[in-house]
mmCIF file of C-alpha atoms and ligand atoms in Angstrom:
data_model
loop_
_atom_site.group_PDB
_atom_site.id
_atom_site.type_symbol
_atom_site.label_atom_id
_atom_site.label_comp_id
_atom_site.label_asym_id
_atom_site.label_seq_id
_atom_site.Cartn_x
_atom_site.Cartn_y
_atom_site.Cartn_z
ATOM 1 C CA MET A 165 0.022 -0.057 -0.285
ATOM 2 C CA PRO A 166 1.619 3.426 -0.613
ATOM 3 C CA PHE A 167 2.277 5.950 1.875
ATOM 4 C CA ALA A 168 -1.536 8.115 2.363
ATOM 5 C CA PHE A 169 0.179 10.815 3.504
ATOM 6 C CA PRO A 170 2.716 12.869 1.492
ATOM 7 C CA ARG A 171 6.277 12.072 3.266
ATOM 8 C CA GLU A 172 7.691 15.816 2.458
ATOM 9 C CA SER A 173 5.783 16.539 5.330
ATOM 10 C CA LEU A 174 8.641 15.137 7.403
ATOM 11 C CA SER A 175 11.119 17.828 6.197
ATOM 12 C CA ALA A 176 9.561 19.830 8.350
ATOM 13 C CA PHE A 177 9.773 17.903 11.376
ATOM 14 C CA PRO A 178 13.064 18.648 13.491
ATOM 15 C CA PRO A 179 15.451 15.833 13.599
ATOM 16 C CA SER A 180 15.546 13.518 16.055
ATOM 17 C CA LEU A 181 19.032 14.105 17.310
ATOM 18 C CA HIS A 182 19.515 17.897 18.141
ATOM 19 C CA PRO A 183 22.454 18.268 20.535
ATOM 20 C CA ASP A 184 21.734 21.971 21.637
ATOM 21 C CA TYR A 185 18.151 20.351 23.422
ATOM 22 C CA LYS A 186 20.254 17.921 25.646
ATOM 23 C CA SER A 187 17.558 15.402 26.400
ATOM 24 C CA THR A 188 18.104 14.353 22.404
ATOM 25 C CA VAL A 189 21.157 13.048 22.904
ATOM 26 C CA LYS A 190 19.809 10.510 25.367
ATOM 27 C CA ARG A 191 16.420 9.100 23.120
ATOM 28 C CA ALA A 192 17.846 9.925 19.750
ATOM 29 C CA PRO A 193 17.915 6.325 17.516
ATOM 30 C CA LYS A 194 21.494 5.185 17.187
ATOM 31 C CA ARG A 195 20.513 3.237 14.083
ATOM 32 C CA PRO A 196 18.819 4.470 10.814
ATOM 33 C CA LEU A 197 15.444 4.032 11.169
ATOM 34 C CA ILE A 198 13.312 1.255 8.924
ATOM 35 C CA PRO A 199 10.400 2.631 7.035
ATOM 36 C CA MET A 200 7.264 0.854 8.073
ATOM 37 C CA PRO A 201 4.493 0.661 5.080
ATOM 38 C CA HIS A 202 1.381 1.728 6.424
ATOM 39 C CA THR A 203 -1.619 -0.809 6.618
ATOM 40 C CA LEU A 204 -5.051 -0.294 6.276
ATOM 41 C CA SER A 205 -6.206 -0.689 10.164
ATOM 42 C CA GLU A 206 -3.533 2.184 10.796
ATOM 43 C CA LEU A 207 -5.542 4.209 8.013
ATOM 44 C CA THR A 208 -9.223 3.255 8.652
ATOM 45 C CA GLY A 209 -9.328 2.588 12.115
ATOM 46 C CA PRO A 210 -10.675 4.573 15.236
ATOM 47 C CA VAL A 211 -8.781 7.557 16.611
ATOM 48 C CA TYR A 212 -9.616 9.020 20.117
ATOM 49 C CA GLY A 213 -12.505 10.583 19.704
ATOM 50 C CA HIS A 214 -14.634 13.577 20.357
ATOM 51 C CA ASP A 215 -17.244 11.570 22.427
ATOM 52 C CA SER A 216 -15.706 12.006 25.479
ATOM 53 C CA ILE A 217 -15.450 15.674 25.343
ATOM 54 C CA ARG A 218 -16.937 17.194 28.475
ATOM 55 C CA PRO A 219 -18.792 21.387 27.830
ATOM 56 C CA GLY A 220 -16.833 23.404 28.718
ATOM 57 C CA ASP A 221 -13.257 21.500 28.088
ATOM 58 C CA GLU A 222 -12.753 24.121 25.656
ATOM 59 C CA ASP A 223 -12.451 27.432 28.061
ATOM 60 C CA LEU A 224 -9.691 26.890 30.830
ATOM 61 C CA THR A 225 -10.704 29.547 32.787
ATOM 62 C CA LYS A 226 -14.174 27.845 33.786
ATOM 63 C CA GLN A 227 -12.682 25.188 35.887
ATOM 64 C CA HIS A 228 -12.091 25.988 38.791
ATOM 65 C CA ALA A 229 -14.386 28.198 41.575
ATOM 66 C CA GLY A 230 -12.483 31.587 40.726
ATOM 67 C CA GLU A 231 -10.950 32.703 37.492
ATOM 68 C CA PRO A 232 -7.293 31.766 37.010
ATOM 69 C CA LEU A 233 -4.673 35.092 37.291
ATOM 70 C CA GLY A 234 -2.989 36.604 33.408
ATOM 71 C CA GLU A 235 -3.746 37.999 30.287
ATOM 72 C CA ARG A 236 -6.916 35.674 29.170
ATOM 73 C CA ILE A 237 -6.636 35.303 25.507
ATOM 74 C CA VAL A 238 -8.574 33.094 23.182
ATOM 75 C CA VAL A 239 -6.478 30.707 20.491
ATOM 76 C CA HIS A 240 -8.377 29.839 17.544
ATOM 77 C CA GLY A 241 -7.506 28.509 13.985
ATOM 78 C CA ARG A 242 -8.458 25.779 11.731
ATOM 79 C CA VAL A 243 -6.864 22.600 11.664
ATOM 80 C CA LEU A 244 -5.762 21.388 7.613
ATOM 81 C CA ASP A 245 -5.137 18.761 5.841
ATOM 82 C CA GLU A 246 -2.042 18.841 2.980
ATOM 83 C CA ASP A 247 -4.386 20.384 0.345
ATOM 84 C CA GLY A 248 -5.582 23.049 2.526
ATOM 85 C CA ARG A 249 -9.525 21.555 3.347
ATOM 86 C CA GLY A 250 -10.739 21.466 7.108
ATOM 87 C CA VAL A 251 -10.126 18.515 9.015
ATOM 88 C CA PRO A 252 -13.556 18.630 10.253
ATOM 89 C CA ASN A 253 -14.696 17.151 13.770
ATOM 90 C CA THR A 254 -11.533 16.080 15.070
ATOM 91 C CA LEU A 255 -9.957 15.929 18.552
ATOM 92 C CA VAL A 256 -7.860 18.642 19.765
ATOM 93 C CA GLU A 257 -6.083 18.944 23.294
ATOM 94 C CA VAL A 258 -3.762 21.352 24.303
ATOM 95 C CA TRP A 259 -1.759 21.820 27.645
ATOM 96 C CA GLN A 260 -0.071 24.742 28.793
ATOM 97 C CA ALA A 261 2.361 26.588 32.242
ATOM 98 C CA ASN A 262 -0.343 29.515 33.633
ATOM 99 C CA ALA A 263 0.560 32.570 33.838
ATOM 100 C CA CYS A 264 3.328 32.588 36.122
ATOM 101 C CA GLY A 265 4.765 29.537 33.984
ATOM 102 C CA ARG A 266 4.628 27.077 36.256
ATOM 103 C CA TYR A 267 2.630 23.288 35.510
ATOM 104 C CA ILE A 268 0.844 21.667 37.589
ATOM 105 C CA HIS A 269 3.456 18.875 37.995
ATOM 106 C CA LYS A 270 5.605 16.808 40.339
ATOM 107 C CA ARG A 271 8.821 17.660 38.150
ATOM 108 C CA ASP A 272 8.066 21.475 37.809
ATOM 109 C CA GLN A 273 9.783 22.807 40.808
ATOM 110 C CA HIS A 274 10.325 26.123 39.600
ATOM 111 C CA SER A 275 9.617 28.714 41.933
ATOM 112 C CA ALA A 276 6.573 30.717 40.596
ATOM 113 C CA PRO A 277 3.207 30.237 42.258
ATOM 114 C CA LEU A 278 0.394 27.786 41.039
ATOM 115 C CA ASP A 279 -2.999 28.856 40.798
ATOM 116 C CA PRO A 280 -5.254 27.382 42.502
ATOM 117 C CA ASN A 281 -7.984 28.473 39.736
ATOM 118 C CA PHE A 282 -5.961 26.564 36.810
ATOM 119 C CA THR A 283 -5.217 23.243 35.520
ATOM 120 C CA GLY A 284 -3.530 23.694 32.434
ATOM 121 C CA ALA A 285 -5.295 21.456 30.256
ATOM 122 C CA GLY A 286 -8.132 21.548 27.857
ATOM 123 C CA ARG A 287 -9.865 19.973 24.654
ATOM 124 C CA THR A 288 -12.538 20.361 22.242
ATOM 125 C CA ALA A 289 -13.086 18.992 18.737
ATOM 126 C CA THR A 290 -12.866 21.100 15.537
ATOM 127 C CA ASP A 291 -16.499 22.160 13.408
ATOM 128 C CA ALA A 292 -17.510 21.234 9.750
ATOM 129 C CA VAL A 293 -14.983 23.332 8.611
ATOM 130 C CA GLY A 294 -12.582 22.255 10.968
ATOM 131 C CA ARG A 295 -12.215 25.482 13.122
ATOM 132 C CA TYR A 296 -11.779 25.137 16.631
ATOM 133 C CA ARG A 297 -11.677 27.930 19.678
ATOM 134 C CA PHE A 298 -9.988 27.807 23.213
ATOM 135 C CA VAL A 299 -10.301 30.681 25.988
ATOM 136 C CA THR A 300 -7.277 30.484 28.109
ATOM 137 C CA VAL A 301 -4.706 32.777 29.800
ATOM 138 C CA LYS A 302 -1.333 33.561 28.218
ATOM 139 C CA PRO A 303 1.536 31.130 29.654
ATOM 140 C CA GLY A 304 4.134 32.429 31.473
ATOM 141 C CA ALA A 305 7.877 31.471 30.707
ATOM 142 C CA TYR A 306 10.097 29.101 32.415
ATOM 143 C CA PRO A 307 13.290 28.154 33.034
ATOM 144 C CA TRP A 308 14.576 24.345 31.825
ATOM 145 C CA GLY A 309 17.520 23.813 32.754
ATOM 146 C CA ASN A 310 18.820 22.688 29.376
ATOM 147 C CA HIS A 311 21.651 25.190 29.284
ATOM 148 C CA PRO A 312 22.716 27.898 32.252
ATOM 149 C CA ASN A 313 19.888 30.611 31.823
ATOM 150 C CA ALA A 314 17.617 28.279 29.783
ATOM 151 C CA TRP A 315 13.995 29.850 29.421
ATOM 152 C CA ARG A 316 11.222 28.323 27.358
ATOM 153 C CA PRO A 317 9.185 31.328 25.461
ATOM 154 C CA ALA A 318 5.806 31.271 26.390
ATOM 155 C CA HIS A 319 4.216 27.846 24.778
ATOM 156 C CA ILE A 320 0.933 26.480 24.371
ATOM 157 C CA HIS A 321 1.369 22.217 23.421
ATOM 158 C CA PHE A 322 -1.196 20.586 21.095
ATOM 159 C CA SER A 323 -2.043 17.279 20.262
ATOM 160 C CA LEU A 324 -4.322 15.754 17.426
ATOM 161 C CA PHE A 325 -5.308 13.043 15.781
ATOM 162 C CA GLY A 326 -6.932 14.102 12.347
ATOM 163 C CA PRO A 327 -8.414 11.405 10.166
ATOM 164 C CA SER A 328 -6.631 8.699 11.324
ATOM 165 C CA PHE A 329 -3.503 7.451 13.940
ATOM 166 C CA LEU A 330 -0.856 8.061 11.266
ATOM 167 C CA SER A 331 -1.678 11.947 11.194
ATOM 168 C CA ARG A 332 -1.300 12.717 14.676
ATOM 169 C CA LEU A 333 0.888 15.285 15.543
ATOM 170 C CA VAL A 334 2.248 17.048 18.811
ATOM 171 C CA THR A 335 3.386 20.616 18.589
ATOM 172 C CA GLN A 336 3.684 23.979 20.097
ATOM 173 C CA MET A 337 1.878 26.838 19.590
ATOM 174 C CA TYR A 338 4.876 30.607 20.319
ATOM 175 C CA PHE A 339 3.529 33.955 20.929
ATOM 176 C CA PRO A 340 4.518 36.750 17.606
ATOM 177 C CA GLY A 341 7.700 39.156 18.850
ATOM 178 C CA ASP A 342 8.777 36.441 21.847
ATOM 179 C CA PRO A 343 12.504 37.476 21.669
ATOM 180 C CA LEU A 344 12.724 34.150 23.772
ATOM 181 C CA MET A 345 12.141 31.923 20.313
ATOM 182 C CA ALA A 346 15.412 33.150 19.545
ATOM 183 C CA HIS A 347 17.598 31.156 21.903
ATOM 184 C CA ASP A 348 15.226 28.008 21.899
ATOM 185 C CA PRO A 349 16.710 25.116 20.867
ATOM 186 C CA ILE A 350 13.251 23.362 20.684
ATOM 187 C CA PHE A 351 11.796 25.612 18.386
ATOM 188 C CA ASN A 352 14.718 26.547 16.978
ATOM 189 C CA SER A 353 15.459 22.446 16.316
ATOM 190 C CA VAL A 354 13.245 22.801 13.091
ATOM 191 C CA PRO A 355 16.121 23.268 10.712
ATOM 192 C CA ASP A 356 13.600 25.199 8.265
ATOM 193 C CA GLU A 357 13.041 28.827 9.450
ATOM 194 C CA LYS A 358 9.721 29.435 7.245
ATOM 195 C CA ALA A 359 8.691 25.742 9.155
ATOM 196 C CA ARG A 360 9.814 27.290 12.177
ATOM 197 C CA GLU A 361 7.315 30.449 11.534
ATOM 198 C CA ARG A 362 4.161 27.968 11.325
ATOM 199 C CA MET A 363 4.557 27.615 14.870
ATOM 200 C CA VAL A 364 3.749 31.008 15.878
ATOM 201 C CA SER A 365 0.480 31.952 16.302
ATOM 202 C CA ARG A 366 -0.496 35.121 14.912
ATOM 203 C CA PHE A 367 -2.314 38.325 16.951
ATOM 204 C CA ASP A 368 -5.548 38.731 15.552
ATOM 205 C CA LEU A 369 -7.076 41.879 16.387
ATOM 206 C CA ALA A 370 -10.696 40.711 14.260
ATOM 207 C CA ALA A 371 -11.361 37.725 16.890
ATOM 208 C CA THR A 372 -10.742 40.053 20.288
ATOM 209 C CA VAL A 373 -13.419 40.168 22.701
ATOM 210 C CA PRO A 374 -13.646 43.876 24.006
ATOM 211 C CA ASP A 375 -13.128 44.540 27.013
ATOM 212 C CA TRP A 376 -11.986 40.954 27.940
ATOM 213 C CA ALA A 377 -9.721 39.321 26.223
ATOM 214 C CA LEU A 378 -6.946 39.288 23.423
ATOM 215 C CA ALA A 379 -6.681 36.501 20.607
ATOM 216 C CA TYR A 380 -4.634 34.729 18.583
ATOM 217 C CA GLU A 381 -5.493 32.637 15.240
ATOM 218 C CA PHE A 382 -3.140 29.448 15.071
ATOM 219 C CA ASP A 383 -3.468 26.969 11.828
ATOM 220 C CA ILE A 384 -2.476 23.619 12.230
ATOM 221 C CA VAL A 385 -1.410 21.665 8.854
ATOM 222 C CA LEU A 386 -1.293 17.878 9.661
ATOM 223 C CA ARG A 387 0.344 16.693 6.278
ATOM 224 C CA GLY A 388 2.003 18.258 2.905
ATOM 225 C CA ARG A 389 4.553 21.040 2.340
ATOM 226 C CA ASN A 390 2.944 23.267 4.846
ATOM 227 C CA GLN A 391 2.935 21.041 7.420
ATOM 228 C CA THR A 392 2.991 22.227 10.970
ATOM 229 C CA PRO A 393 6.275 20.820 12.523
ATOM 230 C CA ALA A 394 6.004 18.417 15.686
ATOM 231 C CA GLY A 395 7.409 19.853 18.848
ATOM 232 C CA PRO A 396 7.561 18.020 21.936
HETATM 233 FE FE1 LIG B 127 5.830 23.290 27.756
#
């Protein structure tokens, strides 16, 4: 069976070994990869679905008794296939640090406060034309110990399945103008500059909600020449 998704997509992906991003040195395969032809079940089998999404899962500011601290934002966009068509009814999951740059995770011991009103995880499904929309707060930058004074630029992690397991994409969305992007080995592990730019959202004045929230637009392309690069 031929590959169902264009292999040129892979050119947008970061190499598995990028020594500036230290943990890739330990986890990158030491031998050449073996191509695995896709089977029918991988192409047509069910993917994690939209049936378990609860109302409100797309609003990260409404998961607790009070509202989280930070700059409230709308993050929206479309999930697209290699031909620019919207991918309908597909699961989109996000996770992020709070406005102070802290995750609720025992490994995260950054000396920034947790927010009792913010968990930092949400999910939704795209509509009939591939659109999605989240409400959240802008995440803070955080230090991560990769090298002296290493700070991650503000980012939101995304996981998408698309139409099959083969179109699974885990990536990160960045914010325009963030000076930390130039110094971030994860962002810069994507070799092509144009591909890196596809991980940066666009400030979207038209989608802001007056007196309430700013907005960023982030379209995600699952495959093809305009593929959004994968990010850890
Ligand atoms: Fe992160």
